[in-house]
Amino acid sequence: GQQVMQIPQYQHVQEGEDFTTYCNSSTTLSNIQWYKQRPGGHPVFLIQLVKSGEVKKQKRLTFQFGEAKKNSSLHITATQTTDVGTYFCAGGGGGSNYKLTFGKGTLLTVNP
Amino acid sequence: NAGVTQTPKFQVLKTGQSMTLQCAQDMNHEYMSWYRQDPGMGLRLIHYSVGAGITDQGEVPNGYNVSRSTTEDFPLRLLSAAPSQTSVYFCASSYTPKVDVTQYFGPGTRLLVL
């Protein structure tokens, strides 16, 4: 079945440093979504990418979808303590219209 | 709108006990699903429903039952709890059963099976 790998598993940065998490799929994706989960909280939708090579920005966050639609990345510029949490990617496709496959997530901690 | 609600927030069970985790949404969403979250494992799909009366298995369905008698409610039943079912359970919903729509997650139920 479809597998979505996410790296790194953990990332600790100093406030102000940049951060990137990567997502790779074993199959071509129809779309990819990104979620953020604060410690003790629940996943919250950030953004969706559907087009090959798509790039979207939300303030300090930049999301990319690869040309082959098998990989994606989330880049945060100049991290802040409010960025702390686990970032998940979730891919659609792989023969099912109803199931998103989540990566294992990247836990970001920020040292003030 | 309350969004997606889950009860209880916390639960401790003994091995072999049964219980039902409740999930409700007031957004008239067609699609509802249950995930479990374990350390280092991400979110794994247990069961999902594309509408009232229709359910299907996800990635890790063993030991769990679901039903969808109304659009609003999607309870998850543990028939005979096992320590391996210790986890955080999230219910999610979306307005249509497609992978390219936003999933709205409930606050979660933290379950400990002794």
Short mmCIF file of C-alpha atoms in Angstrom, two decimals:
data_model
loop_
_atom_site.label_atom_id
_atom_site.label_comp_id
_atom_site.label_asym_id
_atom_site.label_seq_id
_atom_site.Cartn_x
_atom_site.Cartn_y
_atom_site.Cartn_z
CA GLY A 1 0.00 0.00 0.00
CA GLN A 2 0.90 3.64 -0.14
CA GLN A 3 3.60 4.75 2.25
CA VAL A 4 4.51 8.28 3.20
CA MET A 5 7.89 8.79 4.83
CA GLN A 6 8.70 11.97 6.70
CA ILE A 7 12.09 13.19 7.88
CA PRO A 8 13.52 14.18 10.21
CA GLN A 9 11.61 12.65 13.11
CA TYR A 10 12.82 15.39 15.48
CA GLN A 11 14.39 18.80 14.99
CA HIS A 12 15.58 21.18 17.68
CA VAL A 13 16.47 24.71 16.65
CA GLN A 14 17.38 28.02 18.22
CA GLU A 15 14.76 30.70 17.82
CA GLY A 16 15.43 32.55 14.59
CA GLU A 17 16.90 29.56 12.76
CA ASP A 18 15.19 28.03 9.77
CA PHE A 19 13.51 24.61 9.75
CA THR A 20 12.58 22.17 6.99
CA THR A 21 10.69 18.88 7.04
CA TYR A 22 10.49 16.55 4.06
CA CYS A 23 7.84 14.12 2.95
CA ASN A 24 8.35 11.32 0.41
CA SER A 25 5.77 8.95 -1.01
CA SER A 26 6.27 5.51 -2.53
CA THR A 27 3.60 6.31 -5.11
CA THR A 28 2.42 9.37 -7.03
CA LEU A 29 0.09 11.47 -4.94
CA SER A 30 -3.08 13.20 -6.04
CA ASN A 31 -2.63 15.84 -3.37
CA ILE A 32 -0.73 16.50 -0.19
CA GLN A 33 -1.91 18.19 2.97
CA TRP A 34 0.05 19.56 5.89
CA TYR A 35 -1.15 19.61 9.49
CA LYS A 36 0.27 21.04 12.69
CA GLN A 37 -0.28 19.51 16.11
CA ARG A 38 0.67 21.52 19.18
CA PRO A 39 1.83 19.52 22.23
CA GLY A 40 -1.23 17.96 23.87
CA GLY A 41 -3.46 19.14 21.04
CA HIS A 42 -5.02 17.80 17.90
CA PRO A 43 -3.92 18.09 14.27
CA VAL A 44 -4.97 21.31 12.58
CA PHE A 45 -5.02 21.74 8.82
CA LEU A 46 -2.43 24.14 7.42
CA ILE A 47 -2.55 23.85 3.63
CA GLN A 48 -3.10 21.61 0.62
CA LEU A 49 -1.06 21.26 -2.57
CA VAL A 50 -2.47 19.57 -5.66
CA LYS A 51 -0.43 20.69 -8.66
CA SER A 52 2.95 19.41 -9.79
CA GLY A 53 5.67 21.87 -8.72
CA GLU A 54 3.23 23.95 -6.69
CA VAL A 55 4.62 26.39 -4.12
CA LYS A 56 2.46 28.10 -1.51
CA LYS A 57 3.39 30.51 1.23
CA GLN A 58 1.77 31.38 4.54
CA LYS A 59 3.75 34.18 6.18
CA ARG A 60 7.01 32.47 7.26
CA LEU A 61 5.93 29.01 6.04
CA THR A 62 6.68 27.80 2.50
CA PHE A 63 5.20 24.60 1.14
CA GLN A 64 6.37 22.81 -2.00
CA PHE A 65 5.03 19.88 -4.00
CA GLY A 66 7.53 18.06 -6.18
CA GLU A 67 7.36 17.90 -9.95
CA ALA A 68 6.68 14.17 -9.85
CA LYS A 69 4.08 14.63 -7.09
CA LYS A 70 5.92 12.14 -4.89
CA ASN A 71 7.55 14.52 -2.45
CA SER A 72 6.83 17.69 -0.55
CA SER A 73 8.50 19.98 1.92
CA LEU A 74 7.60 22.53 4.56
CA HIS A 75 10.10 25.27 5.29
CA ILE A 76 9.78 27.70 8.19
CA THR A 77 11.92 30.84 8.06
CA ALA A 78 13.16 32.39 11.30
CA THR A 79 11.40 30.05 13.71
CA GLN A 80 9.54 31.38 16.72
CA THR A 81 8.53 29.62 19.94
CA THR A 82 4.97 29.57 18.65
CA ASP A 83 6.12 27.20 15.87
CA VAL A 84 6.68 24.39 18.38
CA GLY A 85 4.72 21.25 17.55
CA THR A 86 4.57 18.23 15.30
CA TYR A 87 4.14 18.78 11.58
CA PHE A 88 2.47 16.04 9.57
CA CYS A 89 2.15 15.57 5.87
CA ALA A 90 -0.75 13.51 4.53
CA GLY A 91 -0.97 12.20 1.00
CA GLY A 92 -4.00 11.30 -1.06
CA GLY A 93 -4.19 8.83 -3.92
CA GLY A 94 -2.77 5.33 -4.07
CA GLY A 95 -5.96 3.82 -5.39
CA SER A 96 -8.35 5.18 -2.79
CA ASN A 97 -10.40 8.34 -2.91
CA TYR A 98 -11.22 8.17 0.77
CA LYS A 99 -7.99 7.56 2.62
CA LEU A 100 -5.27 9.99 3.50
CA THR A 101 -1.94 8.41 4.42
CA PHE A 102 -0.14 10.35 7.12
CA GLY A 103 3.58 10.58 7.58
CA LYS A 104 4.91 9.95 11.09
CA GLY A 105 5.48 13.64 11.64
CA THR A 106 8.39 15.89 12.56
CA LEU A 107 8.52 17.22 16.10
CA LEU A 108 9.93 20.74 16.15
CA THR A 109 11.21 22.26 19.37
CA VAL A 110 12.47 25.82 19.55
CA ASN A 111 14.92 27.12 22.12
CA PRO A 112 14.19 30.77 22.97
CA ASN B 1 -20.66 25.30 15.79
CA ALA B 2 -18.94 23.01 18.26
CA GLY B 3 -17.08 21.31 15.41
CA VAL B 4 -15.93 17.77 16.20
CA THR B 5 -16.42 16.68 19.80
CA GLN B 6 -15.11 13.56 21.50
CA THR B 7 -15.91 11.98 24.84
CA PRO B 8 -14.42 11.01 27.16
CA LYS B 9 -11.17 13.00 27.23
CA PHE B 10 -9.40 10.35 29.30
CA GLN B 11 -10.20 6.75 30.10
CA VAL B 12 -8.49 3.95 31.99
CA LEU B 13 -9.61 0.40 31.26
CA LYS B 14 -8.63 -3.02 32.45
CA THR B 15 -7.71 -5.69 29.95
CA GLY B 16 -10.83 -7.36 28.61
CA GLN B 17 -13.21 -4.50 29.35
CA SER B 18 -15.26 -2.97 26.57
CA MET B 19 -16.07 0.65 25.96
CA THR B 20 -17.32 3.10 23.37
CA LEU B 21 -15.51 6.26 22.35
CA GLN B 22 -17.98 8.87 21.23
CA CYS B 23 -17.52 11.24 18.32
CA ALA B 24 -19.99 13.82 17.06
CA GLN B 25 -19.87 16.64 14.54
CA ASP B 26 -22.37 19.42 13.90
CA MET B 27 -21.10 20.51 10.49
CA ASN B 28 -23.23 18.09 8.45
CA HIS B 29 -20.08 16.38 7.19
CA GLU B 30 -20.47 13.24 5.13
CA TYR B 31 -17.07 11.74 5.91
CA MET B 32 -15.94 10.69 9.37
CA SER B 33 -12.96 8.66 10.45
CA TRP B 34 -11.06 7.36 13.45
CA TYR B 35 -7.29 7.48 13.87
CA ARG B 36 -5.01 6.29 16.59
CA GLN B 37 -1.78 8.08 17.40
CA ASP B 38 1.12 6.29 19.01
CA PRO B 39 4.59 7.71 19.71
CA GLY B 40 6.74 7.53 16.59
CA MET B 41 3.90 6.02 14.53
CA GLY B 42 2.03 9.06 13.36
CA LEU B 43 -1.70 8.84 12.68
CA ARG B 44 -3.06 5.50 11.57
CA LEU B 45 -6.55 5.09 10.14
CA ILE B 46 -8.76 2.63 12.03
CA HIS B 47 -12.17 2.91 10.35
CA TYR B 48 -13.95 5.45 8.22
CA SER B 49 -17.44 6.24 6.97
CA VAL B 50 -18.45 7.99 3.77
CA GLY B 51 -22.01 8.51 4.94
CA ALA B 52 -24.73 7.29 7.26
CA GLY B 53 -25.00 3.51 7.11
CA ILE B 54 -21.65 3.06 5.31
CA THR B 55 -18.42 2.12 7.05
CA ASP B 56 -15.14 0.57 5.96
CA GLN B 57 -11.85 -0.55 7.41
CA GLY B 58 -8.70 1.47 7.50
CA GLU B 59 -5.13 0.45 8.13
CA VAL B 60 -5.50 -0.95 11.69
CA PRO B 61 -9.13 -2.11 12.21
CA ASN B 62 -8.60 -5.22 14.35
CA GLY B 63 -10.19 -5.01 17.80
CA TYR B 64 -12.46 -2.10 16.87
CA ASN B 65 -16.01 -1.80 15.60
CA VAL B 66 -17.84 1.22 14.25
CA SER B 67 -21.33 2.12 13.10
CA ARG B 68 -22.83 5.22 11.51
CA SER B 69 -26.55 5.39 12.14
CA THR B 70 -26.71 9.19 11.80
CA THR B 71 -24.69 11.78 9.92
CA GLU B 72 -23.62 13.39 13.19
CA ASP B 73 -22.31 10.45 15.22
CA PHE B 74 -19.55 7.92 14.64
CA PRO B 75 -18.81 5.87 17.78
CA LEU B 76 -15.79 3.59 18.06
CA ARG B 77 -16.22 0.41 20.09
CA LEU B 78 -13.45 -1.54 21.74
CA LEU B 79 -14.84 -5.02 22.20
CA SER B 80 -12.22 -6.44 24.58
CA ALA B 81 -9.54 -3.92 25.44
CA ALA B 82 -5.89 -4.93 25.25
CA PRO B 83 -2.77 -3.05 26.44
CA SER B 84 -1.78 -2.66 22.78
CA GLN B 85 -4.80 -0.39 22.38
CA THR B 86 -3.33 2.17 24.75
CA SER B 87 -3.18 5.23 22.55
CA VAL B 88 -4.62 8.62 21.75
CA TYR B 89 -7.69 8.35 19.54
CA PHE B 90 -8.74 11.12 17.19
CA CYS B 91 -11.97 11.42 15.31
CA ALA B 92 -11.97 13.51 12.15
CA SER B 93 -14.58 14.68 9.68
CA SER B 94 -14.78 16.39 6.32
CA TYR B 95 -17.71 17.71 4.31
CA THR B 96 -17.23 15.20 1.51
CA PRO B 97 -15.54 11.79 1.26
CA LYS B 98 -12.60 12.90 -0.84
CA VAL B 99 -8.93 13.07 0.10
CA ASP B 100 -8.57 16.62 -1.22
CA VAL B 101 -10.69 18.31 1.41
CA THR B 102 -9.78 19.57 4.87
CA GLN B 103 -9.99 17.11 7.71
CA TYR B 104 -11.28 18.56 11.00
CA PHE B 105 -10.01 16.72 14.04
CA GLY B 106 -11.62 16.39 17.44
CA PRO B 107 -9.65 17.04 20.65
CA GLY B 108 -8.85 13.35 21.16
CA THR B 109 -9.43 10.64 23.76
CA ARG B 110 -6.47 9.39 25.74
CA LEU B 111 -6.92 5.71 26.56
CA LEU B 112 -4.84 3.64 28.94
CA VAL B 113 -5.42 -0.11 29.08
CA LEU B 114 -3.91 -1.86 32.08
#
